[in-house]
Amino acid sequence: MPIGADLLCETLLANGIDTCFANPGTSEMHFVAALDRQPRIRCVLGLFEGVVTGAADGYARMADRPAATLLHTGPGLANGLANLHNARRARTPMVNVVGDHATYHLVHDAPLTSDIDSLARPMSHWVGWAENVETMVSSTEEAIRAAHSGQGQVATLILPADAAWSETEAPLPQAIALPVQSAPDAARIAEAVAALRNGKATTVLVGGRALRSASLELLQRIATRTGARILAQQSNARVERGTGRVAIERVPYPVDMQLATFAQTEQVILIGAKAPVGFFAYPGKPGSMLPEGCRVIDMTAPDADLPAAVQALADAVGAGRDIPLVLNVAARPDAPTGALTAEKCAASVARHMPANAIVCDEAVTSARNIFGITHGAAPHDFLQLTGGAIGIGLPMATGAAIACPDRKVIALQADGSGMYTVQALWTMARERTDVVVVVYANRRYNILHGELKAVGAGQPGENARRMLDLDNPHLDWVRMAEGMGVEAARAETAEVFDDLFRAACASRGPFLIEAVI
Amino acid sequence: MPIGADLLCETLLANGIDTCFANPGTSEMHFVAALDRQPRIRCVLGLFEGVVTGAADGYARMADRPAATLLHTGPGLANGLANLHNARRARTPMVNVVGDHATYHLVHDAPLTSDIDSLARPMSHWVGWAENVETMVSSTEEAIRAAHSGQGQVATLILPADAAWSETEAPLPQAIALPVQSAPDAARIAEAVAALRNGKATTVLVGGRALRSASLELLQRIATRTGARILAQQSNARVERGTGRVAIERVPYPVDMQLATFAQTEQVILIGAKAPVGFFAYPGKPGSMLPEGCRVIDMTAPDADLPAAVQALADAVGAGRDIPLVLNVAARPDAPTGALTAEKCAASVARHMPANAIVCDEAVTSARNIFGITHGAAPHDFLQLTGGAIGIGLPMATGAAIACPDRKVIALQADGSGMYTVQALWTMARERTDVVVVVYANRRYNILHGELKAVGAGQPGENARRMLDLDNPHLDWVRMAEGMGVEAARAETAEVFDDLFRAACASRGPFLIEAVI
């Protein structure tokens, strides 16, 4: 007779979820046994839960459908929360299954008991319980429905061990009707159209699925027709770009640059985006990046079909196919030479990136020029850290590679952030992912050195250096990667880096390059 | 003029907190600058927050006073929660400082904004806000007071950036009166004495500071006088043991063994301990490990001075110095030979452990015999995983070594658990800690293989093996350690292991031995 965990697996499969990133424990053992009986689900082990949740994020961004995760009680969930935070900001669909003690065991406050609900809520759009075996299917369906709601949501389903292990004669689940995104809202579109025609300086700020190629072409035509400026949000789950596509710039990170970007803006139209704010607060500087009096028009509902909304706007302003498009032309930088810098790495990335690559950017300060230099690189998807919680780069690349096994994944990785979830390298090796990892080894939390200077602290002293520098000893990324089964090499000159990166792009990965900059 | 962050540092120092395990971010930059102006505080960087909180736990267990931690916003706290969970179960005193956005910036819901309070509560005994610069000292004092309450508590203080950076003319703080543990409760003691004299089969279950040497001697005399059995809890923050000390056994982990342990027990007297429960629930097995009708007498209040309570009990039952003690005599196993096993590793550990060592045990299934075989080893402290959240071993060893720089720390580490916070190796290297790490490389989550078998799933299939085995590729711990600056070697025979461990004990660490078992 099937048990609750079998029904959970069947409900996932019936609704198109066939990949489970996992790190199980004892309370999930019946779920593990059920997965073992269900080979149609692909289980991917992460050696730390931050790898599990970050990989599920990368997977869903590229697959456009959720993966499941399997996490062990409150502490296992806690280990995955930082990347759930990023996924929530990316509006990534995801179904987390968090095993808990049997319901009747909670009263004993056994060592692993904790308040999972309190832990899950801040980083989940939806939290629910698979209370018992009779409601297993409906609870799981509710989680899946939540994951597919809005622009995509993080749904966390808590699975008590007794609900998982109890037998049931309930029928096998069928596919449910998933939520459909809402059609363009005529009133919102009309408000945006009126704004675009009122002669004021207008920025259209774009996020989510409106950053795919087809929408970006429409947006460029809208800009040409109306004179508005189109900008992507600072951090985006996924942007389609490169040769033959539309170039779109992003809102910059530093507050002063953000303020300058919007200084002349009289009105902002949001399409799947949020009004720009400072990533952090600074004494004496504003939190909103928009000038006083700037009007904000939110053109899309939270659950809007963004490409449809862009199409409706284009239709309404007459931005048709008669308007010529300006698309990126191939522009490959010259081969860099001499001492290695982050900028020279970027040149090599732009030169050798194969068509259809997936670029995962968690290079923080070291990738400041990567976006600009790759407009004319081969067509690719560009995935960013969306929530500011470092440690998603390597897991995200792993998940993206599993979603798209025929595409090269390029992970641009800061060393400080990379250490957070360095265990992802092992999963890259085990799953034979085609990833080339570039670790920018500047051997410091470089962004924090800048911030320390900004607070007027002067030259860092002993304690500040001890907290901001990753030296004494240096991290040897080649050995760490090899230790986890990933082939690796070090580059200390631009010539060596260019050679290594070209070769890594030409053969199947995973491969890691430590770029000492 | 000092700023809030300066007052925070001064308040910590005035109350004996001079070590700060840290991983800062932008919102903590004024706190970093304040720490930089305050060289009396030793700042220790962890490359992941799980290292930070686990090290603070190990430090406090050995120093008997709290360290501070510095964590960056909700996601940084989240990364440290699993080891806070363990610290909470260990009743370790700790003051976590979690930086948050400036209070007025929260309304903007910037990318790193999250509900820190909801995240902190499940793993903290106390959560508070340093609301503004005027209340900075009193908020910090309250956190320190909380940390020193009960048997030791995890206190989490949320530090908004504007409270940290605002200037103040408030006077420098003085040392506060810390909470004093309560004297023995005459009524509770009397109840225990009566029970010890009623002729029933009695187990005295002991935890916390009653597991130090002086209390254990008294407890042995009590046992001799009354016929009661003395047992330590299953998992303990710290036990003093080895040659010349009292041998105490622990409650076993497997439910069936626990049930057998207490099958004949008619009454349990708790001294800083909890009544035994199953670590997990299993179908058809009870949650409480005590037989029906077993009487439970809690002899100590939550904030009791446990050594004083033990002394009071000894006085009351007449367990004086006239009762001879049976202390462990030196018993060194023979040198093991042949194929390496976990048991042979334990023999080498027992043989070569130097006097006054600190043993940190997160070897899970591989250390099942380590406790028994080390009763006659050199005197040492034994520190365990207390909350079941794996990934504390390497950080705990790091913190213990920082608290006790003149003592050898021996980290007995399962490979699966070790990967959770493998970044601790770098901090071990940087801080020149005297740690020898033994990684039991069985290349699987061995405990889960046992659990899978127990649920009747038969031979693991493809999905189960993919989730329970750490192979394909193997982890190369030698390379990973060297990559983080820790010298390392591999042992595949008992002879090699014995040689390596002896040599590692004879010279200053850190050093890692990968024991392939």
PDB file of C-alpha atoms in Angstrom, chain A residues 20 22-27 29-33 35-49 70 72-75 78-79 81-82 85 88-89 101-102 104-105 108-115 117-119 121-123 161 165 234 253 274 277-288 386-390 416 419-423 426 429-432 445 447-448 451-452 455 457 459-477 479-480 482-485, chain B residues 22-27 29-33 35-49 70 72-75 78-79 81-82 85 88-89 101-102 104-105 108-115 117-119 121-123 161 165 234 253 274 277-288 386-390 416 419-423 426 429-432 445 447-448 451-452 455 457 459-477 479-480 482-485:
ATOM      1  CA  CYS A  20      14.669  17.106  -6.456  1.00  0.00           C
ATOM      2  CA  ALA A  22      18.272  17.108  -1.646  1.00  0.00           C
ATOM      3  CA  ASN A  23      20.113  16.688   1.579  1.00  0.00           C
ATOM      4  CA  PRO A  24      18.068  14.260   3.645  1.00  0.00           C
ATOM      5  CA  GLY A  25      18.126  13.182   7.269  1.00  0.00           C
ATOM      6  CA  THR A  26      16.521  10.535   9.399  1.00  0.00           C
ATOM      7  CA  SER A  27      13.104  12.191   9.600  1.00  0.00           C
ATOM      8  CA  MET A  29      13.878   8.483   5.415  1.00  0.00           C
ATOM      9  CA  HIS A  30      10.445   7.372   4.239  1.00  0.00           C
ATOM     10  CA  PHE A  31      10.487  10.166   1.672  1.00  0.00           C
ATOM     11  CA  VAL A  32      13.925   8.963   0.555  1.00  0.00           C
ATOM     12  CA  ALA A  33      12.549   5.434   0.244  1.00  0.00           C
ATOM     13  CA  LEU A  35      11.972   8.686  -4.093  1.00  0.00           C
ATOM     14  CA  ASP A  36      13.949   5.492  -4.443  1.00  0.00           C
ATOM     15  CA  ARG A  37      10.797   3.759  -5.678  1.00  0.00           C
ATOM     16  CA  GLN A  38      10.224   6.583  -8.149  1.00  0.00           C
ATOM     17  CA  PRO A  39      13.100   6.718 -10.647  1.00  0.00           C
ATOM     18  CA  ARG A  40      11.273   9.294 -12.785  1.00  0.00           C
ATOM     19  CA  ILE A  41      12.369  11.860 -10.206  1.00  0.00           C
ATOM     20  CA  ARG A  42      16.008  12.862 -10.533  1.00  0.00           C
ATOM     21  CA  CYS A  43      17.601  13.331  -7.129  1.00  0.00           C
ATOM     22  CA  VAL A  44      20.632  15.612  -6.878  1.00  0.00           C
ATOM     23  CA  LEU A  45      22.609  15.622  -3.641  1.00  0.00           C
ATOM     24  CA  GLY A  46      24.131  18.806  -2.281  1.00  0.00           C
ATOM     25  CA  LEU A  47      26.655  18.437   0.531  1.00  0.00           C
ATOM     26  CA  PHE A  48      25.184  21.487   2.257  1.00  0.00           C
ATOM     27  CA  GLU A  49      21.671  22.877   2.089  1.00  0.00           C
ATOM     28  CA  LEU A  70      14.383  18.021   0.322  1.00  0.00           C
ATOM     29  CA  HIS A  72      16.057  18.075   7.007  1.00  0.00           C
ATOM     30  CA  THR A  73      14.145  19.750   9.883  1.00  0.00           C
ATOM     31  CA  GLY A  74      14.631  23.337  11.040  1.00  0.00           C
ATOM     32  CA  PRO A  75      18.444  23.430  10.967  1.00  0.00           C
ATOM     33  CA  ALA A  78      18.080  27.219   8.080  1.00  0.00           C
ATOM     34  CA  ASN A  79      21.193  26.227   6.152  1.00  0.00           C
ATOM     35  CA  LEU A  81      17.564  30.025   3.874  1.00  0.00           C
ATOM     36  CA  ALA A  82      20.083  32.490   2.464  1.00  0.00           C
ATOM     37  CA  HIS A  85      16.060  34.602   0.294  1.00  0.00           C
ATOM     38  CA  ARG A  88      12.338  34.844  -3.191  1.00  0.00           C
ATOM     39  CA  ARG A  89      13.809  38.095  -4.502  1.00  0.00           C
ATOM     40  CA  HIS A 101       9.475  15.025  13.484  1.00  0.00           C
ATOM     41  CA  ALA A 102       6.313  12.979  13.678  1.00  0.00           C
ATOM     42  CA  TYR A 104       3.160  13.418  18.196  1.00  0.00           C
ATOM     43  CA  HIS A 105       6.923  13.560  18.842  1.00  0.00           C
ATOM     44  CA  HIS A 108       9.150  15.745  23.578  1.00  0.00           C
ATOM     45  CA  ASP A 109      11.305  18.620  22.314  1.00  0.00           C
ATOM     46  CA  ALA A 110      13.888  16.184  20.926  1.00  0.00           C
ATOM     47  CA  PRO A 111      17.253  17.741  20.058  1.00  0.00           C
ATOM     48  CA  LEU A 112      16.395  18.650  16.441  1.00  0.00           C
ATOM     49  CA  THR A 113      13.000  20.149  17.290  1.00  0.00           C
ATOM     50  CA  SER A 114      12.618  23.791  16.279  1.00  0.00           C
ATOM     51  CA  ASP A 115      10.013  26.261  15.108  1.00  0.00           C
ATOM     52  CA  ASP A 117       7.329  27.843  10.598  1.00  0.00           C
ATOM     53  CA  SER A 118       9.093  30.848  12.124  1.00  0.00           C
ATOM     54  CA  LEU A 119      12.262  30.016  10.199  1.00  0.00           C
ATOM     55  CA  ARG A 121       8.207  32.467   6.720  1.00  0.00           C
ATOM     56  CA  PRO A 122      10.738  35.270   6.161  1.00  0.00           C
ATOM     57  CA  MET A 123      12.189  33.527   3.072  1.00  0.00           C
ATOM     58  CA  ALA A 161       7.463  12.042   9.463  1.00  0.00           C
ATOM     59  CA  TRP A 165       5.152   7.067   6.583  1.00  0.00           C
ATOM     60  CA  GLN A 234      19.875  46.377 -10.784  1.00  0.00           C
ATOM     61  CA  TYR A 253      24.702  49.666  -7.601  1.00  0.00           C
ATOM     62  CA  LYS A 274      10.243  47.706  -8.075  1.00  0.00           C
ATOM     63  CA  VAL A 277      16.048  52.045  -3.586  1.00  0.00           C
ATOM     64  CA  GLY A 278      19.476  52.099  -2.009  1.00  0.00           C
ATOM     65  CA  PHE A 279      20.901  48.642  -1.456  1.00  0.00           C
ATOM     66  CA  PHE A 280      21.990  49.949   1.934  1.00  0.00           C
ATOM     67  CA  ALA A 281      21.322  53.151   3.845  1.00  0.00           C
ATOM     68  CA  TYR A 282      24.126  55.677   4.225  1.00  0.00           C
ATOM     69  CA  PRO A 283      24.180  58.616   6.634  1.00  0.00           C
ATOM     70  CA  GLY A 284      22.758  61.679   4.924  1.00  0.00           C
ATOM     71  CA  LYS A 285      21.743  59.903   1.725  1.00  0.00           C
ATOM     72  CA  PRO A 286      18.176  59.127   0.672  1.00  0.00           C
ATOM     73  CA  GLY A 287      16.668  55.644   0.579  1.00  0.00           C
ATOM     74  CA  SER A 288      14.601  56.153  -2.553  1.00  0.00           C
ATOM     75  CA  THR A 386      19.069  38.962  -6.658  1.00  0.00           C
ATOM     76  CA  GLY A 387      18.829  39.174  -2.875  1.00  0.00           C
ATOM     77  CA  GLY A 388      22.295  40.246  -1.816  1.00  0.00           C
ATOM     78  CA  ALA A 389      22.880  37.061   0.176  1.00  0.00           C
ATOM     79  CA  ILE A 390      26.242  35.907  -1.136  1.00  0.00           C
ATOM     80  CA  GLY A 416      34.764  35.564  -0.759  1.00  0.00           C
ATOM     81  CA  MET A 419      33.656  30.134  -0.160  1.00  0.00           C
ATOM     82  CA  TYR A 420      30.132  30.374   1.258  1.00  0.00           C
ATOM     83  CA  THR A 421      28.880  27.387  -0.705  1.00  0.00           C
ATOM     84  CA  VAL A 422      32.124  25.939  -2.020  1.00  0.00           C
ATOM     85  CA  GLN A 423      30.639  22.448  -1.551  1.00  0.00           C
ATOM     86  CA  TRP A 426      31.413  18.480  -5.671  1.00  0.00           C
ATOM     87  CA  ALA A 429      31.644  17.117 -10.559  1.00  0.00           C
ATOM     88  CA  ARG A 430      29.224  14.375  -9.625  1.00  0.00           C
ATOM     89  CA  GLU A 431      26.509  15.549 -12.017  1.00  0.00           C
ATOM     90  CA  ARG A 432      29.080  16.030 -14.803  1.00  0.00           C
ATOM     91  CA  TYR A 445      36.095  41.252   0.657  1.00  0.00           C
ATOM     92  CA  ILE A 447      33.405  45.613  -1.600  1.00  0.00           C
ATOM     93  CA  LEU A 448      33.808  46.025   2.152  1.00  0.00           C
ATOM     94  CA  GLU A 451      32.576  50.609   2.275  1.00  0.00           C
ATOM     95  CA  LEU A 452      35.044  50.956   5.156  1.00  0.00           C
ATOM     96  CA  VAL A 455      32.545  55.528   6.426  1.00  0.00           C
ATOM     97  CA  ALA A 457      37.560  55.030   8.906  1.00  0.00           C
ATOM     98  CA  GLN A 459      43.356  53.071   6.596  1.00  0.00           C
ATOM     99  CA  PRO A 460      42.157  49.736   7.964  1.00  0.00           C
ATOM    100  CA  GLY A 461      43.934  48.650  11.128  1.00  0.00           C
ATOM    101  CA  GLU A 462      44.595  45.184  12.464  1.00  0.00           C
ATOM    102  CA  ASN A 463      41.026  44.217  13.343  1.00  0.00           C
ATOM    103  CA  ALA A 464      39.521  45.567  10.124  1.00  0.00           C
ATOM    104  CA  ARG A 465      42.132  43.819   8.012  1.00  0.00           C
ATOM    105  CA  ARG A 466      41.525  40.608   9.903  1.00  0.00           C
ATOM    106  CA  MET A 467      37.832  40.823   9.017  1.00  0.00           C
ATOM    107  CA  LEU A 468      38.095  42.060   5.432  1.00  0.00           C
ATOM    108  CA  ASP A 469      41.113  40.247   3.965  1.00  0.00           C
ATOM    109  CA  LEU A 470      41.156  36.633   2.812  1.00  0.00           C
ATOM    110  CA  ASP A 471      44.875  36.201   3.190  1.00  0.00           C
ATOM    111  CA  ASN A 472      47.332  34.623   5.560  1.00  0.00           C
ATOM    112  CA  PRO A 473      46.887  31.972   4.289  1.00  0.00           C
ATOM    113  CA  HIS A 474      45.705  32.437   0.707  1.00  0.00           C
ATOM    114  CA  LEU A 475      42.990  30.137  -0.494  1.00  0.00           C
ATOM    115  CA  ASP A 476      44.292  27.690  -3.074  1.00  0.00           C
ATOM    116  CA  TRP A 477      41.244  27.253  -5.289  1.00  0.00           C
ATOM    117  CA  ARG A 479      43.494  22.330  -4.673  1.00  0.00           C
ATOM    118  CA  MET A 480      40.061  22.892  -3.215  1.00  0.00           C
ATOM    119  CA  GLU A 482      40.562  19.117  -7.191  1.00  0.00           C
ATOM    120  CA  GLY A 483      39.675  17.973  -3.685  1.00  0.00           C
ATOM    121  CA  MET A 484      36.041  17.974  -4.770  1.00  0.00           C
ATOM    122  CA  GLY A 485      36.701  16.309  -8.115  1.00  0.00           C
TER     123      GLY A 485
ATOM    124  CA  ALA B  22      32.790  37.677  12.674  1.00  0.00           C
ATOM    125  CA  ASN B  23      31.686  37.817   9.101  1.00  0.00           C
ATOM    126  CA  PRO B  24      30.690  41.410   8.450  1.00  0.00           C
ATOM    127  CA  GLY B  25      28.858  43.181   5.638  1.00  0.00           C
ATOM    128  CA  THR B  26      28.141  46.723   4.599  1.00  0.00           C
ATOM    129  CA  SER B  27      25.470  47.386   7.229  1.00  0.00           C
ATOM    130  CA  MET B  29      30.758  48.773   8.601  1.00  0.00           C
ATOM    131  CA  HIS B  30      30.590  51.276  11.452  1.00  0.00           C
ATOM    132  CA  PHE B  31      30.791  48.378  13.901  1.00  0.00           C
ATOM    133  CA  VAL B  32      33.834  47.090  12.009  1.00  0.00           C
ATOM    134  CA  ALA B  33      35.395  50.540  12.249  1.00  0.00           C
ATOM    135  CA  LEU B  35      36.244  47.184  16.451  1.00  0.00           C
ATOM    136  CA  ASP B  36      39.214  48.485  14.513  1.00  0.00           C
ATOM    137  CA  ARG B  37      39.561  51.299  17.063  1.00  0.00           C
ATOM    138  CA  GLN B  38      39.378  48.736  19.869  1.00  0.00           C
ATOM    139  CA  PRO B  39      42.359  46.374  19.647  1.00  0.00           C
ATOM    140  CA  ARG B  40      41.507  44.816  23.015  1.00  0.00           C
ATOM    141  CA  ILE B  41      38.824  42.866  21.175  1.00  0.00           C
ATOM    142  CA  ARG B  42      40.194  39.949  19.180  1.00  0.00           C
ATOM    143  CA  CYS B  43      38.345  39.586  15.893  1.00  0.00           C
ATOM    144  CA  VAL B  44      38.307  36.163  14.249  1.00  0.00           C
ATOM    145  CA  LEU B  45      37.020  35.887  10.688  1.00  0.00           C
ATOM    146  CA  GLY B  46      35.004  32.892   9.549  1.00  0.00           C
ATOM    147  CA  LEU B  47      34.487  32.492   5.811  1.00  0.00           C
ATOM    148  CA  PHE B  48      30.918  31.381   6.427  1.00  0.00           C
ATOM    149  CA  GLU B  49      28.587  32.219   9.304  1.00  0.00           C
ATOM    150  CA  LEU B  70      29.114  39.665  14.220  1.00  0.00           C
ATOM    151  CA  HIS B  72      25.305  40.442   8.520  1.00  0.00           C
ATOM    152  CA  THR B  73      21.517  40.934   8.286  1.00  0.00           C
ATOM    153  CA  GLY B  74      18.933  38.157   8.098  1.00  0.00           C
ATOM    154  CA  PRO B  75      20.712  35.924   5.575  1.00  0.00           C
ATOM    155  CA  ALA B  78      20.381  32.392   8.776  1.00  0.00           C
ATOM    156  CA  ASN B  79      23.720  30.920   7.726  1.00  0.00           C
ATOM    157  CA  LEU B  81      21.427  29.387  12.739  1.00  0.00           C
ATOM    158  CA  ALA B  82      22.169  25.663  12.630  1.00  0.00           C
ATOM    159  CA  HIS B  85      20.590  25.706  17.400  1.00  0.00           C
ATOM    160  CA  ARG B  88      21.075  26.689  22.389  1.00  0.00           C
ATOM    161  CA  ARG B  89      20.833  22.971  23.129  1.00  0.00           C
ATOM    162  CA  HIS B 101      19.529  48.221   7.764  1.00  0.00           C
ATOM    163  CA  ALA B 102      19.089  51.650   9.259  1.00  0.00           C
ATOM    164  CA  TYR B 104      14.267  54.264   8.425  1.00  0.00           C
ATOM    165  CA  HIS B 105      15.503  52.199   5.466  1.00  0.00           C
ATOM    166  CA  HIS B 108      12.104  50.474   1.278  1.00  0.00           C
ATOM    167  CA  ASP B 109      12.344  46.674   1.428  1.00  0.00           C
ATOM    168  CA  ALA B 110      15.890  46.768  -0.031  1.00  0.00           C
ATOM    169  CA  PRO B 111      17.165  43.425  -1.314  1.00  0.00           C
ATOM    170  CA  LEU B 112      18.705  42.244   1.974  1.00  0.00           C
ATOM    171  CA  THR B 113      15.712  43.203   4.098  1.00  0.00           C
ATOM    172  CA  SER B 114      14.173  40.301   5.992  1.00  0.00           C
ATOM    173  CA  ASP B 115      12.360  39.521   9.220  1.00  0.00           C
ATOM    174  CA  ASP B 117      13.293  38.617  14.537  1.00  0.00           C
ATOM    175  CA  SER B 118      11.375  35.679  13.077  1.00  0.00           C
ATOM    176  CA  LEU B 119      14.636  34.039  12.023  1.00  0.00           C
ATOM    177  CA  ARG B 121      13.728  33.478  17.801  1.00  0.00           C
ATOM    178  CA  PRO B 122      13.737  29.717  17.189  1.00  0.00           C
ATOM    179  CA  MET B 123      17.472  29.442  17.865  1.00  0.00           C
ATOM    180  CA  ALA B 161      23.005  50.643  11.120  1.00  0.00           C
ATOM    181  CA  TRP B 165      26.682  55.096  13.378  1.00  0.00           C
ATOM    182  CA  GLN B 234      23.302  11.425  25.468  1.00  0.00           C
ATOM    183  CA  TYR B 253      21.538   6.968  20.863  1.00  0.00           C
ATOM    184  CA  LYS B 274      16.199  16.527  30.537  1.00  0.00           C
ATOM    185  CA  VAL B 277      13.412  11.037  24.633  1.00  0.00           C
ATOM    186  CA  GLY B 278      13.920   9.468  21.242  1.00  0.00           C
ATOM    187  CA  PHE B 279      16.157  11.521  18.981  1.00  0.00           C
ATOM    188  CA  PHE B 280      13.617  10.756  16.254  1.00  0.00           C
ATOM    189  CA  ALA B 281      10.210   9.128  16.241  1.00  0.00           C
ATOM    190  CA  TYR B 282       9.857   5.667  14.723  1.00  0.00           C
ATOM    191  CA  PRO B 283       6.589   3.951  13.824  1.00  0.00           C
ATOM    192  CA  GLY B 284       5.354   1.925  16.758  1.00  0.00           C
ATOM    193  CA  LYS B 285       8.066   3.053  19.177  1.00  0.00           C
ATOM    194  CA  PRO B 286       7.539   5.392  22.120  1.00  0.00           C
ATOM    195  CA  GLY B 287       8.843   8.970  22.310  1.00  0.00           C
ATOM    196  CA  SER B 288       9.738   8.897  26.000  1.00  0.00           C
ATOM    197  CA  THR B 386      24.290  18.780  21.241  1.00  0.00           C
ATOM    198  CA  GLY B 387      21.475  19.732  18.886  1.00  0.00           C
ATOM    199  CA  GLY B 388      21.785  17.218  16.082  1.00  0.00           C
ATOM    200  CA  ALA B 389      22.485  19.920  13.485  1.00  0.00           C
ATOM    201  CA  ILE B 390      25.601  18.577  11.786  1.00  0.00           C
ATOM    202  CA  GLY B 416      29.521  14.158   5.635  1.00  0.00           C
ATOM    203  CA  MET B 419      31.646  19.202   4.556  1.00  0.00           C
ATOM    204  CA  TYR B 420      28.891  21.360   6.057  1.00  0.00           C
ATOM    205  CA  THR B 421      31.326  23.907   7.460  1.00  0.00           C
ATOM    206  CA  VAL B 422      34.558  22.856   5.779  1.00  0.00           C
ATOM    207  CA  GLN B 423      35.508  26.551   5.568  1.00  0.00           C
ATOM    208  CA  TRP B 426      40.908  28.149   6.818  1.00  0.00           C
ATOM    209  CA  ALA B 429      45.120  27.822   9.647  1.00  0.00           C
ATOM    210  CA  ARG B 430      44.882  31.561   9.956  1.00  0.00           C
ATOM    211  CA  GLU B 431      44.585  31.562  13.739  1.00  0.00           C
ATOM    212  CA  ARG B 432      47.414  29.000  14.001  1.00  0.00           C
ATOM    213  CA  TYR B 445      25.985   9.313   5.245  1.00  0.00           C
ATOM    214  CA  ILE B 447      23.832   6.828   9.754  1.00  0.00           C
ATOM    215  CA  LEU B 448      21.228   7.257   7.028  1.00  0.00           C
ATOM    216  CA  GLU B 451      17.995   4.389   8.976  1.00  0.00           C
ATOM    217  CA  LEU B 452      16.988   3.471   5.422  1.00  0.00           C
ATOM    218  CA  VAL B 455      12.384   1.629   7.446  1.00  0.00           C
ATOM    219  CA  ALA B 457      13.318  -0.168   2.202  1.00  0.00           C
ATOM    220  CA  GLN B 459      18.721  -2.502  -0.690  1.00  0.00           C
ATOM    221  CA  PRO B 460      19.090   1.166  -1.650  1.00  0.00           C
ATOM    222  CA  GLY B 461      18.387   1.843  -5.314  1.00  0.00           C
ATOM    223  CA  GLU B 462      19.718   4.533  -7.587  1.00  0.00           C
ATOM    224  CA  ASN B 463      17.983   7.541  -5.991  1.00  0.00           C
ATOM    225  CA  ALA B 464      18.723   6.476  -2.425  1.00  0.00           C
ATOM    226  CA  ARG B 465      22.368   5.841  -3.213  1.00  0.00           C
ATOM    227  CA  ARG B 466      22.589   9.206  -4.929  1.00  0.00           C
ATOM    228  CA  MET B 467      21.350  10.869  -1.753  1.00  0.00           C
ATOM    229  CA  LEU B 468      23.233   8.810   0.840  1.00  0.00           C
ATOM    230  CA  ASP B 469      26.663   8.144  -0.694  1.00  0.00           C
ATOM    231  CA  LEU B 470      29.489  10.655  -0.879  1.00  0.00           C
ATOM    232  CA  ASP B 471      31.219   8.996  -3.783  1.00  0.00           C
ATOM    233  CA  ASN B 472      31.648   9.466  -7.487  1.00  0.00           C
ATOM    234  CA  PRO B 473      33.803  11.466  -7.003  1.00  0.00           C
ATOM    235  CA  HIS B 474      35.423  10.835  -3.644  1.00  0.00           C
ATOM    236  CA  LEU B 475      36.250  13.851  -1.578  1.00  0.00           C
ATOM    237  CA  ASP B 476      39.997  14.364  -1.319  1.00  0.00           C
ATOM    238  CA  TRP B 477      40.331  15.841   2.153  1.00  0.00           C
ATOM    239  CA  ARG B 479      43.729  18.582  -1.086  1.00  0.00           C
ATOM    240  CA  MET B 480      40.804  20.459   0.414  1.00  0.00           C
ATOM    241  CA  GLU B 482      45.870  22.102   1.809  1.00  0.00           C
ATOM    242  CA  GLY B 483      43.719  24.423  -0.297  1.00  0.00           C
ATOM    243  CA  MET B 484      42.748  26.191   2.925  1.00  0.00           C
ATOM    244  CA  GLY B 485      46.270  26.250   4.335  1.00  0.00           C
TER     245      GLY B 485
END
